[in-house]
Amino acid sequence: MDALTFNLNNPSQERAERQLSYLASRPEQVLVLTETANSAGCQHLAQHFTDAGYHVQFPLPERGERGVMIVSRLELTPSDIRFEYLPHRAVAATVNTLTGPVEILGLYVPSRDASPAKTQRKKRFLEQARHTIPAGEEETHRIVMGDFNILEPNHHPKYPFFRPFEYDFYSWLDRNGYQDAFRRLHPDAAEYSWVGRTGDGYRYDHAHVSAGIADSLRGCYYIHEPRTAANRLTDHSGLAVQLDLVPVGALPVQDPQRVATKALF
């Protein structure tokens, strides 16, 4: 069972059409799409995937807000994880495998600048995450993935404007039983999922697996082409996670680029 997290960057409808072509061609059964909005581009993606038979979980963010969409070629069932603050930024669902259900929690952590309001907003969301995300114990099968807008504490280069509460969320995941999938397989690799105009790189996009499925991890890698190609699809690299688990509940999906859509969202 494989999953991909991909930052949509709230696309225009033209760019959403290109993203649809790319995402429909990916081999991963589950797509965790971040930086969604109640916009024509995101609704275009949700409608085409839905009408093609995919399961789509996309709580519409309020105007001006951002969120997460989960798109799956496997049957999705509801999760008990609920965020009260900025709930559209934390979307969870469960898929089935031969070894039991796997819960997938997609996060889009707020970004911030130096202003007190945006700093407090991000801090409050991360505090809520720490109180809401269950422990990743041995019997737990869960992936927490998405655009966290945080860095690992030993990120290189070290940027002085990141604050202790941001680094501590990454460390809390480890203390709470979750392993950084990329770091487990690539302990020394220097990879960046977002690069600023000055060329500075940041590993913002993450996937953390609970103890119960950590030994099933068989691959985790960044996909840079959507960000680096001349006609790029987004400003983030994707991140794929591959698990040695056999999924069940495959849906009879069609090519989402070829279906006639209905105004469902």
PDB file of C-alpha atoms in Angstrom:
ATOM      1  CA  MET A   1       0.000   0.000   0.000  1.00  0.00           C
ATOM      2  CA  ASP A   2       1.499   3.288  -1.108  1.00  0.00           C
ATOM      3  CA  ALA A   3       0.603   6.903  -0.350  1.00  0.00           C
ATOM      4  CA  LEU A   4       1.688  10.253  -1.748  1.00  0.00           C
ATOM      5  CA  THR A   5       1.531  13.688  -0.170  1.00  0.00           C
ATOM      6  CA  PHE A   6       1.434  16.529  -2.694  1.00  0.00           C
ATOM      7  CA  ASN A   7       0.985  20.262  -2.082  1.00  0.00           C
ATOM      8  CA  LEU A   8      -1.513  21.596  -4.646  1.00  0.00           C
ATOM      9  CA  ASN A   9      -0.651  25.256  -3.963  1.00  0.00           C
ATOM     10  CA  ASN A  10      -4.366  26.131  -4.456  1.00  0.00           C
ATOM     11  CA  PRO A  11      -4.217  25.788  -8.239  1.00  0.00           C
ATOM     12  CA  SER A  12      -6.042  27.699 -10.926  1.00  0.00           C
ATOM     13  CA  GLN A  13      -8.380  25.535 -12.997  1.00  0.00           C
ATOM     14  CA  GLU A  14      -5.813  25.402 -15.816  1.00  0.00           C
ATOM     15  CA  ARG A  15      -3.109  24.148 -13.461  1.00  0.00           C
ATOM     16  CA  ALA A  16      -5.571  21.823 -11.730  1.00  0.00           C
ATOM     17  CA  GLU A  17      -6.200  20.133 -15.079  1.00  0.00           C
ATOM     18  CA  ARG A  18      -2.476  19.463 -15.428  1.00  0.00           C
ATOM     19  CA  GLN A  19      -2.278  18.280 -11.824  1.00  0.00           C
ATOM     20  CA  LEU A  20      -5.192  15.922 -12.465  1.00  0.00           C
ATOM     21  CA  SER A  21      -3.315  14.324 -15.349  1.00  0.00           C
ATOM     22  CA  TYR A  22      -0.209  13.885 -13.217  1.00  0.00           C
ATOM     23  CA  LEU A  23      -1.955  12.623 -10.078  1.00  0.00           C
ATOM     24  CA  ALA A  24      -4.130  10.166 -12.004  1.00  0.00           C
ATOM     25  CA  SER A  25      -0.958   8.618 -13.447  1.00  0.00           C
ATOM     26  CA  ARG A  26       0.711   8.096 -10.066  1.00  0.00           C
ATOM     27  CA  PRO A  27       0.942   4.490  -8.769  1.00  0.00           C
ATOM     28  CA  GLU A  28       0.047   5.353  -5.160  1.00  0.00           C
ATOM     29  CA  GLN A  29      -3.448   4.287  -4.138  1.00  0.00           C
ATOM     30  CA  VAL A  30      -3.892   7.138  -1.623  1.00  0.00           C
ATOM     31  CA  LEU A  31      -3.178  10.816  -2.300  1.00  0.00           C
ATOM     32  CA  VAL A  32      -2.947  13.335   0.544  1.00  0.00           C
ATOM     33  CA  LEU A  33      -3.309  16.724  -1.122  1.00  0.00           C
ATOM     34  CA  THR A  34      -2.452  19.817   0.910  1.00  0.00           C
ATOM     35  CA  GLU A  35      -3.000  23.555   0.499  1.00  0.00           C
ATOM     36  CA  THR A  36      -6.502  23.059  -0.800  1.00  0.00           C
ATOM     37  CA  ALA A  37      -9.095  25.843  -0.884  1.00  0.00           C
ATOM     38  CA  ASN A  38     -12.739  26.378  -1.699  1.00  0.00           C
ATOM     39  CA  SER A  39     -11.710  27.309  -5.219  1.00  0.00           C
ATOM     40  CA  ALA A  40     -12.469  26.360  -8.809  1.00  0.00           C
ATOM     41  CA  GLY A  41      -9.170  24.486  -9.167  1.00  0.00           C
ATOM     42  CA  CYS A  42      -9.597  22.302  -6.078  1.00  0.00           C
ATOM     43  CA  GLN A  43     -13.266  21.664  -6.833  1.00  0.00           C
ATOM     44  CA  HIS A  44     -12.244  20.623 -10.347  1.00  0.00           C
ATOM     45  CA  LEU A  45      -9.930  17.971  -8.905  1.00  0.00           C
ATOM     46  CA  ALA A  46     -12.447  16.765  -6.326  1.00  0.00           C
ATOM     47  CA  GLN A  47     -15.270  16.513  -8.852  1.00  0.00           C
ATOM     48  CA  HIS A  48     -13.270  14.634 -11.474  1.00  0.00           C
ATOM     49  CA  PHE A  49     -11.882  12.138  -8.981  1.00  0.00           C
ATOM     50  CA  THR A  50     -15.308  11.606  -7.406  1.00  0.00           C
ATOM     51  CA  ASP A  51     -17.050  11.064 -10.718  1.00  0.00           C
ATOM     52  CA  ALA A  52     -14.321   8.622 -11.743  1.00  0.00           C
ATOM     53  CA  GLY A  53     -15.184   6.413  -8.766  1.00  0.00           C
ATOM     54  CA  TYR A  54     -12.456   7.453  -6.317  1.00  0.00           C
ATOM     55  CA  HIS A  55     -13.301   8.059  -2.690  1.00  0.00           C
ATOM     56  CA  VAL A  56     -12.692  11.734  -1.926  1.00  0.00           C
ATOM     57  CA  GLN A  57     -12.661  13.285   1.507  1.00  0.00           C
ATOM     58  CA  PHE A  58     -12.589  17.066   1.099  1.00  0.00           C
ATOM     59  CA  PRO A  59     -14.152  19.218   3.816  1.00  0.00           C
ATOM     60  CA  LEU A  60     -14.405  22.618   2.145  1.00  0.00           C
ATOM     61  CA  PRO A  61     -12.323  25.257   3.907  1.00  0.00           C
ATOM     62  CA  GLU A  62     -13.856  28.612   4.677  1.00  0.00           C
ATOM     63  CA  ARG A  63     -13.139  31.349   2.162  1.00  0.00           C
ATOM     64  CA  GLY A  64      -9.546  32.476   2.548  1.00  0.00           C
ATOM     65  CA  GLU A  65      -8.614  29.342   4.512  1.00  0.00           C
ATOM     66  CA  ARG A  66      -6.646  26.291   3.380  1.00  0.00           C
ATOM     67  CA  GLY A  67      -7.015  22.581   4.010  1.00  0.00           C
ATOM     68  CA  VAL A  68      -6.430  18.938   3.022  1.00  0.00           C
ATOM     69  CA  MET A  69      -8.073  16.571   0.535  1.00  0.00           C
ATOM     70  CA  ILE A  70      -7.668  12.785   0.596  1.00  0.00           C
ATOM     71  CA  VAL A  71      -8.215  10.985  -2.718  1.00  0.00           C
ATOM     72  CA  SER A  72      -8.156   7.192  -2.780  1.00  0.00           C
ATOM     73  CA  ARG A  73      -8.500   4.249  -5.153  1.00  0.00           C
ATOM     74  CA  LEU A  74      -9.187   2.201  -2.012  1.00  0.00           C
ATOM     75  CA  GLU A  75     -12.369   2.394   0.009  1.00  0.00           C
ATOM     76  CA  LEU A  76     -12.154   5.074   2.710  1.00  0.00           C
ATOM     77  CA  THR A  77     -13.912   4.720   6.042  1.00  0.00           C
ATOM     78  CA  PRO A  78     -14.278   7.486   8.649  1.00  0.00           C
ATOM     79  CA  SER A  79     -11.727   8.198  11.349  1.00  0.00           C
ATOM     80  CA  ASP A  80     -12.381   9.271  14.923  1.00  0.00           C
ATOM     81  CA  ILE A  81      -9.653  11.923  14.791  1.00  0.00           C
ATOM     82  CA  ARG A  82     -11.251  15.374  14.938  1.00  0.00           C
ATOM     83  CA  PHE A  83      -9.574  18.763  15.188  1.00  0.00           C
ATOM     84  CA  GLU A  84     -11.658  21.567  16.669  1.00  0.00           C
ATOM     85  CA  TYR A  85      -9.364  24.406  15.610  1.00  0.00           C
ATOM     86  CA  LEU A  86      -8.795  24.809  11.847  1.00  0.00           C
ATOM     87  CA  PRO A  87     -10.372  21.371  11.230  1.00  0.00           C
ATOM     88  CA  HIS A  88      -9.950  21.527   7.447  1.00  0.00           C
ATOM     89  CA  ARG A  89      -6.189  21.362   7.955  1.00  0.00           C
ATOM     90  CA  ALA A  90      -6.379  17.876   9.536  1.00  0.00           C
ATOM     91  CA  VAL A  91      -8.260  15.239   7.536  1.00  0.00           C
ATOM     92  CA  ALA A  92      -8.181  11.551   8.472  1.00  0.00           C
ATOM     93  CA  ALA A  93      -9.547   8.363   6.941  1.00  0.00           C
ATOM     94  CA  THR A  94      -8.890   4.617   7.134  1.00  0.00           C
ATOM     95  CA  VAL A  95      -8.094   2.071   4.414  1.00  0.00           C
ATOM     96  CA  ASN A  96      -8.027  -1.693   4.804  1.00  0.00           C
ATOM     97  CA  THR A  97      -5.138  -4.101   4.275  1.00  0.00           C
ATOM     98  CA  LEU A  98      -4.810  -7.845   4.784  1.00  0.00           C
ATOM     99  CA  THR A  99      -3.094  -7.150   8.098  1.00  0.00           C
ATOM    100  CA  GLY A 100      -5.746  -4.722   9.314  1.00  0.00           C
ATOM    101  CA  PRO A 101      -6.858  -1.101   8.876  1.00  0.00           C
ATOM    102  CA  VAL A 102      -4.348   1.691   8.308  1.00  0.00           C
ATOM    103  CA  GLU A 103      -5.338   5.195   9.332  1.00  0.00           C
ATOM    104  CA  ILE A 104      -4.042   8.098   7.256  1.00  0.00           C
ATOM    105  CA  LEU A 105      -3.983  11.576   8.777  1.00  0.00           C
ATOM    106  CA  GLY A 106      -3.222  14.411   6.389  1.00  0.00           C
ATOM    107  CA  LEU A 107      -1.950  17.654   7.934  1.00  0.00           C
ATOM    108  CA  TYR A 108      -1.462  21.106   6.474  1.00  0.00           C
ATOM    109  CA  VAL A 109       0.134  23.059   9.315  1.00  0.00           C
ATOM    110  CA  PRO A 110      -0.275  26.844   9.044  1.00  0.00           C
ATOM    111  CA  SER A 111       2.718  28.796   7.840  1.00  0.00           C
ATOM    112  CA  ARG A 112       3.666  31.992   9.626  1.00  0.00           C
ATOM    113  CA  ASP A 113       5.640  35.185   9.411  1.00  0.00           C
ATOM    114  CA  ALA A 114       7.054  37.198  12.307  1.00  0.00           C
ATOM    115  CA  SER A 115       3.686  38.639  13.321  1.00  0.00           C
ATOM    116  CA  PRO A 116       2.308  37.609  16.747  1.00  0.00           C
ATOM    117  CA  ALA A 117      -1.087  36.667  15.287  1.00  0.00           C
ATOM    118  CA  LYS A 118       0.262  34.156  12.747  1.00  0.00           C
ATOM    119  CA  THR A 119       2.797  32.805  15.236  1.00  0.00           C
ATOM    120  CA  GLN A 120       0.061  32.178  17.800  1.00  0.00           C
ATOM    121  CA  ARG A 121      -2.158  30.588  15.145  1.00  0.00           C
ATOM    122  CA  LYS A 122       0.523  28.080  14.188  1.00  0.00           C
ATOM    123  CA  LYS A 123       1.420  27.411  17.809  1.00  0.00           C
ATOM    124  CA  ARG A 124      -2.229  26.771  18.720  1.00  0.00           C
ATOM    125  CA  PHE A 125      -2.674  24.327  15.823  1.00  0.00           C
ATOM    126  CA  LEU A 126       0.449  22.364  16.765  1.00  0.00           C
ATOM    127  CA  GLU A 127      -0.595  22.266  20.425  1.00  0.00           C
ATOM    128  CA  GLN A 128      -3.973  20.892  19.339  1.00  0.00           C
ATOM    129  CA  ALA A 129      -2.232  18.266  17.202  1.00  0.00           C
ATOM    130  CA  ARG A 130      -0.243  17.090  20.201  1.00  0.00           C
ATOM    131  CA  HIS A 131      -3.430  16.670  22.228  1.00  0.00           C
ATOM    132  CA  THR A 132      -5.448  15.075  19.422  1.00  0.00           C
ATOM    133  CA  ILE A 133      -3.152  12.666  17.550  1.00  0.00           C
ATOM    134  CA  PRO A 134      -3.166   9.306  19.371  1.00  0.00           C
ATOM    135  CA  ALA A 135       0.094   7.632  20.356  1.00  0.00           C
ATOM    136  CA  GLY A 136       1.784   5.596  17.626  1.00  0.00           C
ATOM    137  CA  GLU A 137       2.072   2.409  19.652  1.00  0.00           C
ATOM    138  CA  GLU A 138       3.001  -1.086  18.487  1.00  0.00           C
ATOM    139  CA  GLU A 139      -0.607  -2.037  17.807  1.00  0.00           C
ATOM    140  CA  THR A 140      -1.259   1.222  15.932  1.00  0.00           C
ATOM    141  CA  HIS A 141      -1.257   1.361  12.124  1.00  0.00           C
ATOM    142  CA  ARG A 142      -1.186   5.038  11.192  1.00  0.00           C
ATOM    143  CA  ILE A 143       0.568   7.419   8.803  1.00  0.00           C
ATOM    144  CA  VAL A 144       0.735  11.137   9.616  1.00  0.00           C
ATOM    145  CA  MET A 145       1.755  12.963   6.468  1.00  0.00           C
ATOM    146  CA  GLY A 146       1.502  16.288   4.682  1.00  0.00           C
ATOM    147  CA  ASP A 147       3.015  19.751   4.624  1.00  0.00           C
ATOM    148  CA  PHE A 148       4.006  20.360   8.244  1.00  0.00           C
ATOM    149  CA  ASN A 149       5.723  23.725   7.633  1.00  0.00           C
ATOM    150  CA  ILE A 150       8.308  22.703  10.227  1.00  0.00           C
ATOM    151  CA  LEU A 151      11.855  21.375  10.079  1.00  0.00           C
ATOM    152  CA  GLU A 152      13.640  18.597  11.905  1.00  0.00           C
ATOM    153  CA  PRO A 153      15.788  19.946  14.777  1.00  0.00           C
ATOM    154  CA  ASN A 154      19.057  19.007  13.029  1.00  0.00           C
ATOM    155  CA  HIS A 155      17.982  20.365   9.638  1.00  0.00           C
ATOM    156  CA  HIS A 156      20.872  21.620   7.536  1.00  0.00           C
ATOM    157  CA  PRO A 157      21.165  24.482   7.016  1.00  0.00           C
ATOM    158  CA  LYS A 158      19.958  25.779  10.357  1.00  0.00           C
ATOM    159  CA  TYR A 159      17.582  28.725  10.038  1.00  0.00           C
ATOM    160  CA  PRO A 160      17.500  31.063  13.058  1.00  0.00           C
ATOM    161  CA  PHE A 161      13.904  32.217  12.546  1.00  0.00           C
ATOM    162  CA  PHE A 162      12.357  28.846  13.425  1.00  0.00           C
ATOM    163  CA  ARG A 163      11.251  28.710  17.050  1.00  0.00           C
ATOM    164  CA  PRO A 164      11.515  25.957  19.664  1.00  0.00           C
ATOM    165  CA  PHE A 165       7.788  25.114  19.517  1.00  0.00           C
ATOM    166  CA  GLU A 166       8.159  24.278  15.799  1.00  0.00           C
ATOM    167  CA  TYR A 167      11.117  21.969  16.298  1.00  0.00           C
ATOM    168  CA  ASP A 168       9.430  20.412  19.310  1.00  0.00           C
ATOM    169  CA  PHE A 169       6.456  19.168  17.302  1.00  0.00           C
ATOM    170  CA  TYR A 170       8.816  17.087  15.164  1.00  0.00           C
ATOM    171  CA  SER A 171      10.488  15.754  18.325  1.00  0.00           C
ATOM    172  CA  TRP A 172       7.097  15.095  19.934  1.00  0.00           C
ATOM    173  CA  LEU A 173       6.103  12.841  17.046  1.00  0.00           C
ATOM    174  CA  ASP A 174       9.186  10.733  17.732  1.00  0.00           C
ATOM    175  CA  ARG A 175       8.509  10.647  21.479  1.00  0.00           C
ATOM    176  CA  ASN A 176       4.894   9.692  20.777  1.00  0.00           C
ATOM    177  CA  GLY A 177       5.839   6.597  18.776  1.00  0.00           C
ATOM    178  CA  TYR A 178       6.077   7.914  15.196  1.00  0.00           C
ATOM    179  CA  GLN A 179       9.127   7.507  12.997  1.00  0.00           C
ATOM    180  CA  ASP A 180      10.107   9.875  10.205  1.00  0.00           C
ATOM    181  CA  ALA A 181       9.760   7.497   7.236  1.00  0.00           C
ATOM    182  CA  PHE A 182      12.292   9.339   5.115  1.00  0.00           C
ATOM    183  CA  ARG A 183      14.890   9.527   7.881  1.00  0.00           C
ATOM    184  CA  ARG A 184      14.426   5.856   8.790  1.00  0.00           C
ATOM    185  CA  LEU A 185      15.512   4.884   5.284  1.00  0.00           C
ATOM    186  CA  HIS A 186      17.812   7.825   4.475  1.00  0.00           C
ATOM    187  CA  PRO A 187      19.420   8.920   7.758  1.00  0.00           C
ATOM    188  CA  ASP A 188      21.995  11.238   6.178  1.00  0.00           C
ATOM    189  CA  ALA A 189      20.355  12.431   2.963  1.00  0.00           C
ATOM    190  CA  ALA A 190      19.983  16.167   2.332  1.00  0.00           C
ATOM    191  CA  GLU A 191      16.664  16.600   0.511  1.00  0.00           C
ATOM    192  CA  TYR A 192      14.419  19.651   0.331  1.00  0.00           C
ATOM    193  CA  SER A 193      10.734  19.786  -0.580  1.00  0.00           C
ATOM    194  CA  TRP A 194      10.528  23.577  -0.948  1.00  0.00           C
ATOM    195  CA  VAL A 195      13.210  26.002  -2.143  1.00  0.00           C
ATOM    196  CA  GLY A 196      12.954  29.758  -1.755  1.00  0.00           C
ATOM    197  CA  ARG A 197      13.869  32.419  -4.283  1.00  0.00           C
ATOM    198  CA  THR A 198      17.315  32.753  -2.717  1.00  0.00           C
ATOM    199  CA  GLY A 199      17.991  29.028  -3.224  1.00  0.00           C
ATOM    200  CA  ASP A 200      17.599  28.088   0.450  1.00  0.00           C
ATOM    201  CA  GLY A 201      16.076  24.634   0.877  1.00  0.00           C
ATOM    202  CA  TYR A 202      13.547  23.430   3.464  1.00  0.00           C
ATOM    203  CA  ARG A 203      12.251  19.914   4.181  1.00  0.00           C
ATOM    204  CA  TYR A 204       8.693  20.945   4.981  1.00  0.00           C
ATOM    205  CA  ASP A 205       6.809  17.880   3.715  1.00  0.00           C
ATOM    206  CA  HIS A 206       6.887  14.828   5.944  1.00  0.00           C
ATOM    207  CA  ALA A 207       5.516  11.339   6.511  1.00  0.00           C
ATOM    208  CA  HIS A 208       5.675   9.715   9.946  1.00  0.00           C
ATOM    209  CA  VAL A 209       4.642   6.106  10.537  1.00  0.00           C
ATOM    210  CA  SER A 210       3.498   4.528  13.779  1.00  0.00           C
ATOM    211  CA  ALA A 211       5.444   1.724  15.432  1.00  0.00           C
ATOM    212  CA  GLY A 212       2.980  -0.898  14.228  1.00  0.00           C
ATOM    213  CA  ILE A 213       3.857  -0.400  10.553  1.00  0.00           C
ATOM    214  CA  ALA A 214       7.414   0.964  10.742  1.00  0.00           C
ATOM    215  CA  ASP A 215       8.899  -2.427   9.860  1.00  0.00           C
ATOM    216  CA  SER A 216       6.639  -2.580   6.783  1.00  0.00           C
ATOM    217  CA  LEU A 217       8.257   0.522   5.316  1.00  0.00           C
ATOM    218  CA  ARG A 218       9.959  -0.385   2.035  1.00  0.00           C
ATOM    219  CA  GLY A 219      10.415   3.022   0.429  1.00  0.00           C
ATOM    220  CA  CYS A 220      10.134   6.755   1.026  1.00  0.00           C
ATOM    221  CA  TYR A 221      11.386   9.349  -1.412  1.00  0.00           C
ATOM    222  CA  TYR A 222      10.834  12.903  -2.642  1.00  0.00           C
ATOM    223  CA  ILE A 223       9.572  13.535  -6.161  1.00  0.00           C
ATOM    224  CA  HIS A 224      11.050  16.821  -7.338  1.00  0.00           C
ATOM    225  CA  GLU A 225       9.894  17.017 -10.959  1.00  0.00           C
ATOM    226  CA  PRO A 226       6.486  18.624 -10.235  1.00  0.00           C
ATOM    227  CA  ARG A 227       8.403  21.483  -8.575  1.00  0.00           C
ATOM    228  CA  THR A 228      11.475  21.716 -10.800  1.00  0.00           C
ATOM    229  CA  ALA A 229      10.071  21.167 -14.318  1.00  0.00           C
ATOM    230  CA  ALA A 230       9.838  24.173 -16.618  1.00  0.00           C
ATOM    231  CA  ASN A 231       6.034  24.028 -16.646  1.00  0.00           C
ATOM    232  CA  ARG A 232       5.870  23.143 -12.997  1.00  0.00           C
ATOM    233  CA  LEU A 233       2.749  21.868 -11.265  1.00  0.00           C
ATOM    234  CA  THR A 234       3.404  23.206  -7.773  1.00  0.00           C
ATOM    235  CA  ASP A 235       6.044  24.864  -5.591  1.00  0.00           C
ATOM    236  CA  HIS A 236       6.593  21.735  -3.448  1.00  0.00           C
ATOM    237  CA  SER A 237       8.127  18.359  -4.145  1.00  0.00           C
ATOM    238  CA  GLY A 238       5.889  15.361  -3.566  1.00  0.00           C
ATOM    239  CA  LEU A 239       6.704  12.684  -0.997  1.00  0.00           C
ATOM    240  CA  ALA A 240       5.884   9.013  -1.624  1.00  0.00           C
ATOM    241  CA  VAL A 241       5.642   6.335   1.061  1.00  0.00           C
ATOM    242  CA  GLN A 242       5.680   2.624   0.182  1.00  0.00           C
ATOM    243  CA  LEU A 243       4.522   0.015   2.686  1.00  0.00           C
ATOM    244  CA  ASP A 244       4.863  -3.750   2.403  1.00  0.00           C
ATOM    245  CA  LEU A 245       1.154  -4.178   3.148  1.00  0.00           C
ATOM    246  CA  VAL A 246      -1.434  -5.682   0.814  1.00  0.00           C
ATOM    247  CA  PRO A 247      -4.410  -3.348   0.371  1.00  0.00           C
ATOM    248  CA  VAL A 248      -7.997  -4.535   0.072  1.00  0.00           C
ATOM    249  CA  GLY A 249     -11.116  -2.672  -0.962  1.00  0.00           C
ATOM    250  CA  ALA A 250      -9.923  -1.505  -4.384  1.00  0.00           C
ATOM    251  CA  LEU A 251     -12.511   0.664  -6.126  1.00  0.00           C
ATOM    252  CA  PRO A 252     -13.493   0.248  -9.812  1.00  0.00           C
ATOM    253  CA  VAL A 253     -12.187   3.655 -10.847  1.00  0.00           C
ATOM    254  CA  GLN A 254     -12.093   5.222 -14.316  1.00  0.00           C
ATOM    255  CA  ASP A 255      -9.697   7.719 -15.842  1.00  0.00           C
ATOM    256  CA  PRO A 256     -10.686  10.977 -14.088  1.00  0.00           C
ATOM    257  CA  GLN A 257      -9.656  13.018 -17.118  1.00  0.00           C
ATOM    258  CA  ARG A 258     -12.293  11.357 -19.295  1.00  0.00           C
ATOM    259  CA  VAL A 259     -15.388  11.332 -17.095  1.00  0.00           C
ATOM    260  CA  ALA A 260     -18.231  13.810 -17.355  1.00  0.00           C
ATOM    261  CA  THR A 261     -18.459  15.652 -14.044  1.00  0.00           C
ATOM    262  CA  LYS A 262     -21.357  16.823 -11.946  1.00  0.00           C
ATOM    263  CA  ALA A 263     -21.375  19.848  -9.637  1.00  0.00           C
ATOM    264  CA  LEU A 264     -21.058  17.921  -6.373  1.00  0.00           C
ATOM    265  CA  PHE A 265     -18.958  20.343  -4.325  1.00  0.00           C
TER     266      PHE A 265
END
